[in-house]
Coordinates of C-alpha atoms in Angstrom, one line a residue:
X1 CA 86.5 89.0 131.4
X2 CA 88.8 87.5 134.0
X3 CA 91.8 89.4 132.6
X4 CA 94.8 90.7 134.5
X5 CA 96.7 93.9 133.6
X6 CA 100.3 93.9 134.6
X7 CA 101.2 97.3 136.2
X8 CA 104.9 98.3 135.9
X9 CA 105.7 101.1 138.4
X10 CA 108.4 103.6 137.5
X11 CA 110.3 106.6 138.6
X12 CA 109.7 110.3 139.5
X13 CA 106.9 112.0 137.5
X14 CA 106.5 108.8 135.4
X15 CA 105.2 107.0 138.5
X16 CA 102.9 110.0 139.4
X17 CA 101.3 109.9 136.0
X18 CA 100.8 106.1 136.1
X19 CA 98.8 106.7 139.3
X20 CA 96.6 109.2 137.4
X21 CA 96.0 106.7 134.6
X22 CA 95.0 104.0 137.0
X23 CA 92.6 106.4 138.7
X24 CA 90.8 106.6 135.4
X25 CA 91.0 102.8 134.6
X26 CA 90.3 101.0 137.8
X27 CA 86.8 102.1 138.7
X28 CA 85.6 101.1 135.2
X29 CA 87.5 97.9 134.5
X30 CA 87.3 96.1 137.9
X31 CA 83.5 95.6 137.5
X32 CA 84.3 94.0 134.1
X33 CA 86.4 91.3 135.8
X34 CA 89.8 92.9 135.2
X35 CA 92.4 92.7 137.9
X36 CA 95.8 94.3 138.4
X37 CA 99.1 92.8 139.4
X38 CA 101.9 95.2 140.2
X39 CA 105.7 95.1 139.8
X40 CA 108.0 97.8 141.2
X41 CA 110.4 98.8 138.4
X42 CA 111.8 101.8 140.2
X43 CA 115.5 102.3 139.8
X44 CA 116.0 101.5 143.4
X45 CA 114.2 98.1 143.1
X46 CA 115.9 97.2 139.8
X47 CA 119.2 97.8 141.5
X48 CA 118.2 95.8 144.6
X49 CA 117.0 92.8 142.5
X50 CA 119.7 93.1 139.8
X51 CA 117.0 93.5 137.2
X52 CA 115.2 90.3 138.2
X53 CA 112.0 92.3 138.8
X54 CA 112.1 93.4 135.1
X55 CA 112.3 89.8 133.9
X56 CA 109.5 88.8 136.3
X57 CA 107.3 91.6 135.0
X58 CA 108.1 90.5 131.4
X59 CA 107.1 86.9 132.2
X60 CA 103.9 88.2 133.7
X61 CA 103.0 90.2 130.5
X62 CA 103.7 87.2 128.3
X63 CA 101.4 85.1 130.5
X64 CA 98.6 87.7 130.7
X65 CA 99.1 89.6 127.4
X66 CA 98.4 93.1 128.8
X67 CA 100.8 95.6 130.6
X68 CA 100.9 99.3 131.4
X69 CA 104.2 100.9 132.3
X70 CA 105.3 104.1 133.9
X71 CA 108.3 106.0 132.6
X72 CA 111.6 104.7 134.2
X73 CA 115.1 106.1 134.7
X74 CA 117.9 104.6 132.6
X75 CA 121.1 105.3 134.4
X76 CA 124.0 106.6 132.3
X77 CA 126.6 104.4 133.9
X78 CA 127.2 101.3 131.6
X79 CA 127.9 99.2 134.7
X80 CA 124.5 100.0 136.2
X81 CA 121.2 98.2 135.6
X82 CA 120.7 99.7 132.1
X83 CA 117.4 100.3 130.3
X84 CA 114.4 98.3 131.6
X85 CA 112.7 99.2 128.3
X86 CA 115.3 97.3 126.2
X87 CA 115.1 94.3 128.6
X88 CA 111.2 94.2 128.5
X89 CA 111.0 94.5 124.7
X90 CA 113.4 91.6 124.3
X91 CA 111.9 89.5 127.0
X92 CA 108.3 89.8 125.7
X93 CA 109.5 89.2 122.1
X94 CA 108.1 92.6 121.0
X95 CA 108.8 93.7 117.4
X96 CA 106.7 96.9 117.0
X97 CA 106.4 100.2 118.8
X98 CA 103.4 102.2 117.6
X99 CA 103.1 106.0 118.3
X100 CA 100.5 108.0 116.6
X101 CA 100.5 111.8 116.5
X102 CA 97.0 113.2 116.2
X103 CA 95.3 116.6 116.4
X104 CA 94.4 117.8 119.9
X105 CA 91.6 120.4 119.2
X106 CA 91.8 123.3 119.4
X107 CA 95.6 123.2 119.5
X108 CA 97.2 124.4 116.2
X109 CA 99.6 121.8 114.8
X110 CA 102.9 122.6 113.0
X111 CA 103.0 123.1 109.3
X112 CA 100.1 121.5 107.3
X113 CA 99.6 118.6 109.7
X114 CA 95.9 117.7 110.2
X115 CA 95.5 114.0 109.7
X116 CA 97.2 111.4 112.0
X117 CA 100.8 110.4 111.5
X118 CA 101.8 107.0 112.8
X119 CA 105.4 106.0 113.5
X120 CA 105.9 102.3 113.3
X121 CA 109.2 101.7 115.0
X122 CA 111.2 98.5 115.2
X123 CA 111.1 97.6 118.9
X124 CA 114.4 95.7 119.2
X125 CA 118.0 95.5 117.9
X126 CA 119.8 98.4 116.2
X127 CA 121.7 100.8 118.3
X128 CA 119.8 99.8 121.5
X129 CA 121.1 96.3 121.4
X130 CA 124.6 97.1 120.1
X131 CA 127.8 95.8 121.6
X132 CA 130.3 98.7 122.2
X133 CA 133.9 98.9 123.1
X134 CA 137.0 101.2 122.8
X135 CA 140.5 100.6 121.8
X136 CA 143.7 102.7 122.0
X137 CA 144.5 105.7 124.2
X138 CA 144.5 109.5 124.0
X139 CA 143.7 110.9 120.5
X140 CA 144.3 107.5 119.0
X141 CA 141.4 106.0 121.0
X142 CA 138.7 104.5 118.8
X143 CA 135.1 103.6 119.8
X144 CA 133.4 100.7 118.1
X145 CA 129.8 99.4 117.9
X146 CA 128.3 96.4 116.4
X147 CA 124.6 96.3 115.6
X148 CA 122.2 93.7 114.2
X149 CA 118.7 93.5 112.9
X150 CA 116.8 90.3 112.0
X151 CA 114.8 89.6 108.9
X152 CA 112.0 88.1 110.9
X153 CA 111.6 91.4 112.8
X154 CA 112.0 93.4 109.6
X155 CA 109.2 91.4 108.0
X156 CA 106.8 91.7 110.9
X157 CA 107.4 95.5 111.1
X158 CA 106.9 95.9 107.4
X159 CA 103.8 93.8 107.2
X160 CA 102.3 95.6 110.3
X161 CA 103.0 98.9 108.7
X162 CA 101.1 98.1 105.5
X163 CA 98.2 96.5 107.4
X164 CA 97.9 99.5 109.6
X165 CA 98.0 101.8 106.6
X166 CA 95.4 99.7 104.9
X167 CA 93.1 99.8 107.9
X168 CA 93.4 103.5 108.4
X169 CA 93.5 104.6 104.7
X170 CA 97.0 106.0 105.1
X171 CA 100.1 106.3 102.9
X172 CA 103.2 104.5 103.9
X173 CA 105.9 107.2 103.8
X174 CA 109.6 107.1 104.6
X175 CA 112.0 104.3 105.3
X176 CA 115.7 103.5 106.2
X177 CA 118.9 105.0 104.8
X178 CA 119.6 102.0 102.6
X179 CA 121.8 104.0 100.2
X180 CA 124.5 104.4 102.9
X181 CA 123.8 100.9 104.5
X182 CA 122.7 98.6 101.7
X183 CA 123.4 95.4 103.6
X184 CA 122.2 96.4 107.1
X185 CA 119.4 98.9 106.5
X186 CA 118.9 97.4 103.0
X187 CA 117.3 94.3 104.7
X188 CA 114.5 96.5 106.1
X189 CA 114.0 98.2 102.7
X190 CA 113.7 94.8 101.0
X191 CA 111.0 93.8 103.4
X192 CA 109.2 97.1 103.0
X193 CA 109.2 96.7 99.2
X194 CA 108.0 93.1 99.5
X195 CA 105.1 94.2 101.8
X196 CA 104.2 96.8 99.3
X197 CA 103.8 94.1 96.7
X198 CA 101.5 92.2 99.0
X199 CA 99.3 95.3 99.6
X200 CA 99.0 96.9 96.2
X201 CA 96.0 99.1 97.3
X202 CA 98.2 100.9 99.9
X203 CA 100.0 104.0 98.6
X204 CA 103.8 103.6 99.1
X205 CA 106.1 106.6 99.0
X206 CA 109.6 105.3 100.2
X207 CA 112.0 108.0 101.3
X208 CA 115.4 108.0 103.0
X209 CA 115.1 108.9 106.7
X210 CA 116.8 112.3 106.4
X211 CA 114.4 113.2 103.5
X212 CA 111.5 112.0 105.6
X213 CA 112.3 114.5 108.4
X214 CA 112.6 117.4 105.8
X215 CA 109.4 116.5 103.9
X216 CA 107.3 116.2 107.1
X217 CA 107.6 120.0 107.4
X218 CA 106.0 120.2 103.9
X219 CA 103.2 117.6 104.4
X220 CA 99.9 118.3 102.7
X221 CA 98.0 117.0 105.7
X222 CA 97.3 113.5 104.5
X223 CA 97.4 110.5 106.9
X224 CA 100.8 108.9 107.0
X225 CA 102.5 105.8 108.4
X226 CA 106.2 106.0 108.8
X227 CA 108.2 102.8 109.2
X228 CA 111.5 103.1 111.0
X229 CA 114.4 101.3 112.5
X230 CA 114.7 101.4 116.3
X231 CA 116.7 104.6 117.0
X232 CA 115.3 106.4 114.0
X233 CA 111.8 105.8 115.3
X234 CA 112.8 107.0 118.8
X235 CA 113.6 110.5 117.5
X236 CA 111.0 110.5 114.7
X237 CA 108.2 109.8 117.1
X238 CA 109.3 112.7 119.4
X239 CA 109.3 115.1 116.4
X240 CA 105.9 113.9 115.1
X241 CA 104.2 114.1 118.5
X242 CA 105.6 117.6 119.2
X243 CA 104.3 118.7 115.8
X244 CA 100.8 118.1 117.2
X245 CA 101.4 120.2 120.3
X246 CA 103.0 118.0 123.0
X247 CA 104.9 114.8 123.4
X248 CA 102.4 114.0 126.2
X249 CA 99.5 114.0 123.7
X250 CA 99.6 110.3 122.6
X251 CA 100.2 106.9 123.9
X252 CA 103.0 104.5 123.0
X253 CA 102.2 100.8 122.4
X254 CA 104.8 98.0 122.4
X255 CA 103.4 95.1 120.5
X256 CA 104.5 91.5 120.2
X257 CA 103.4 89.2 117.4
X258 CA 103.7 85.5 116.5
X259 CA 104.8 84.4 113.0
X260 CA 101.3 84.7 111.7
X261 CA 101.2 88.3 112.8
X262 CA 98.7 87.6 115.6
X263 CA 99.2 89.9 118.5
X264 CA 100.3 88.0 121.6
X265 CA 101.3 90.9 123.9
X266 CA 100.7 94.6 124.3
X267 CA 102.4 97.0 126.7
X268 CA 101.1 100.5 126.9
X269 CA 103.1 103.5 128.1
X270 CA 103.7 107.2 127.6
X271 CA 106.3 108.2 125.0
X272 CA 107.9 110.7 127.4
X273 CA 110.4 110.3 130.2
X274 CA 110.4 110.7 133.9
X275 CA 110.5 114.6 133.9
X276 CA 112.3 115.0 137.2
X277 CA 111.9 118.8 137.1
X278 CA 108.1 118.3 137.4
X279 CA 108.1 115.7 140.1
X280 CA 105.8 116.6 143.1
X281 CA 104.5 119.8 141.5
X282 CA 101.2 118.4 140.2
X283 CA 101.5 120.2 136.9
X284 CA 102.6 117.4 134.4
X285 CA 100.3 116.4 131.6
X286 CA 98.8 112.9 132.3
X287 CA 97.1 112.7 128.9
X288 CA 99.6 110.2 127.3
X289 CA 99.3 107.8 130.2
X290 CA 95.5 108.1 130.3
X291 CA 95.4 107.4 126.6
X292 CA 97.8 104.5 127.1
X293 CA 95.2 102.9 129.4
X294 CA 92.4 103.6 126.9
X295 CA 94.4 101.8 124.2
X296 CA 95.2 98.9 126.4
X297 CA 91.5 98.3 127.1
X298 CA 90.7 98.6 123.5
X299 CA 92.8 95.5 122.8
X300 CA 90.7 93.4 125.1
X301 CA 88.4 93.1 122.1
X302 CA 85.0 93.1 123.7
X303 CA 82.2 95.6 123.0
X304 CA 82.1 96.9 126.5
X305 CA 85.9 97.3 126.6
X306 CA 86.0 99.1 123.3
X307 CA 83.2 101.4 124.5
X308 CA 85.1 102.3 127.6
X309 CA 88.2 102.9 125.5
X310 CA 86.3 105.3 123.3
X311 CA 84.8 107.1 126.3
X312 CA 88.3 107.7 127.8
X313 CA 89.8 108.9 124.5
X314 CA 86.9 111.3 123.9
X315 CA 86.9 112.6 127.4
X316 CA 90.6 113.4 127.4
X317 CA 90.4 115.3 124.1
X318 CA 87.2 117.1 125.1
X319 CA 88.8 118.1 128.4
X320 CA 91.6 119.9 126.4
X321 CA 89.1 121.3 124.0
X322 CA 87.0 122.9 126.8
X323 CA 90.1 124.7 128.1
X324 CA 91.1 122.5 131.0
X325 CA 94.7 122.1 130.0
X326 CA 98.0 121.6 131.7
X327 CA 100.9 124.0 131.3
X328 CA 102.5 122.3 128.3
X329 CA 99.3 123.1 126.4
X330 CA 99.2 126.6 127.5
X331 CA 96.7 126.1 130.4
X332 CA 96.7 126.3 134.2
X333 CA 95.1 123.0 135.2
X334 CA 96.9 120.7 137.6
X335 CA 97.5 117.1 136.9
X336 CA 94.9 116.1 139.4
X337 CA 92.3 118.6 138.0
X338 CA 92.8 117.3 134.5
X339 CA 92.4 113.6 135.6
X340 CA 89.3 114.4 137.7
X341 CA 87.6 116.1 134.7
X342 CA 88.4 113.1 132.5
X343 CA 86.9 110.7 135.1
X344 CA 83.8 112.9 135.4
X345 CA 83.3 112.9 131.6
X346 CA 83.9 109.2 131.3
X347 CA 81.2 108.5 133.8
X348 CA 78.7 110.8 132.1
X349 CA 79.4 109.3 128.6
X350 CA 79.0 105.7 129.8
X351 CA 75.8 106.5 131.6
X352 CA 74.3 108.4 128.6
X353 CA 75.3 105.7 126.1
X354 CA 73.8 103.0 128.3
X355 CA 70.6 105.0 128.5
X356 CA 70.4 105.4 124.8
X357 CA 71.0 101.7 124.2

């Protein structure tokens, strides 16, 4: 295929899990003509380059379309290098973050959740791109923040939400708190309503974000797609993934589109952080990063790539089903043992499928 995947290295356990995901990917995609180019996005190197490495990595993703990223540290000091995620999403002109909670048999999900729940999150702007400052002193000190969202981004997120729901037979459920913020969040609601008009076959059940949280615990088990603003989606996706058993049970995709809603870039990652308490212990769950790799390959849009993607997905879920589980899923398997079993199963599946024709 002569494609290049841009590899964005990270920090602590995040980097360890990226290594596991690449152990799964590399033996199968290199023979397909896929190469890898690596950028060091560790906190140390971001500081040393004053974030230039982040911009270089973003430029490479724009040029090559595909990226896979390890979890990275975002320092708390506002004078430090900040969040590489925010920089990357802006630099690759991403509009959508997709995270899908799905059953991990035989784990028992929370409440009546059985069908997948997708969270379509606005990838930029909002609280993450806000300007902040303080005025006054002592108890009279006041903190301010200004945020923005753009209609173009709102329209792309809304249209993607309905197209995704149409493709998966899901209901669009939820939405922004437009009653409190009719001008700011109301813009997103306007675009959601307009997208609903363009897709009359899709069931549309708009709810305020707080009601969405509450009603999720009473879901009847139908497949849902939840559109959200940036920070709402950050917290909503954590809740949804945990409802299915673990935040490490699904990949996170950062998607960039042109004005015709054609995808021009995809960066796959895990939705979880760097888990410093697990670093070096070989007990963290690599499932999300492995699935991130599988999803990335699926977007290469060839029959062989999609077959490999399916093999990796099925192998990861079957590994859990057969009792080879890391501690977060109640098991005793190490990170390495889980990955080794996934690789073994992928090899077996591809060989059997090839034999069957």
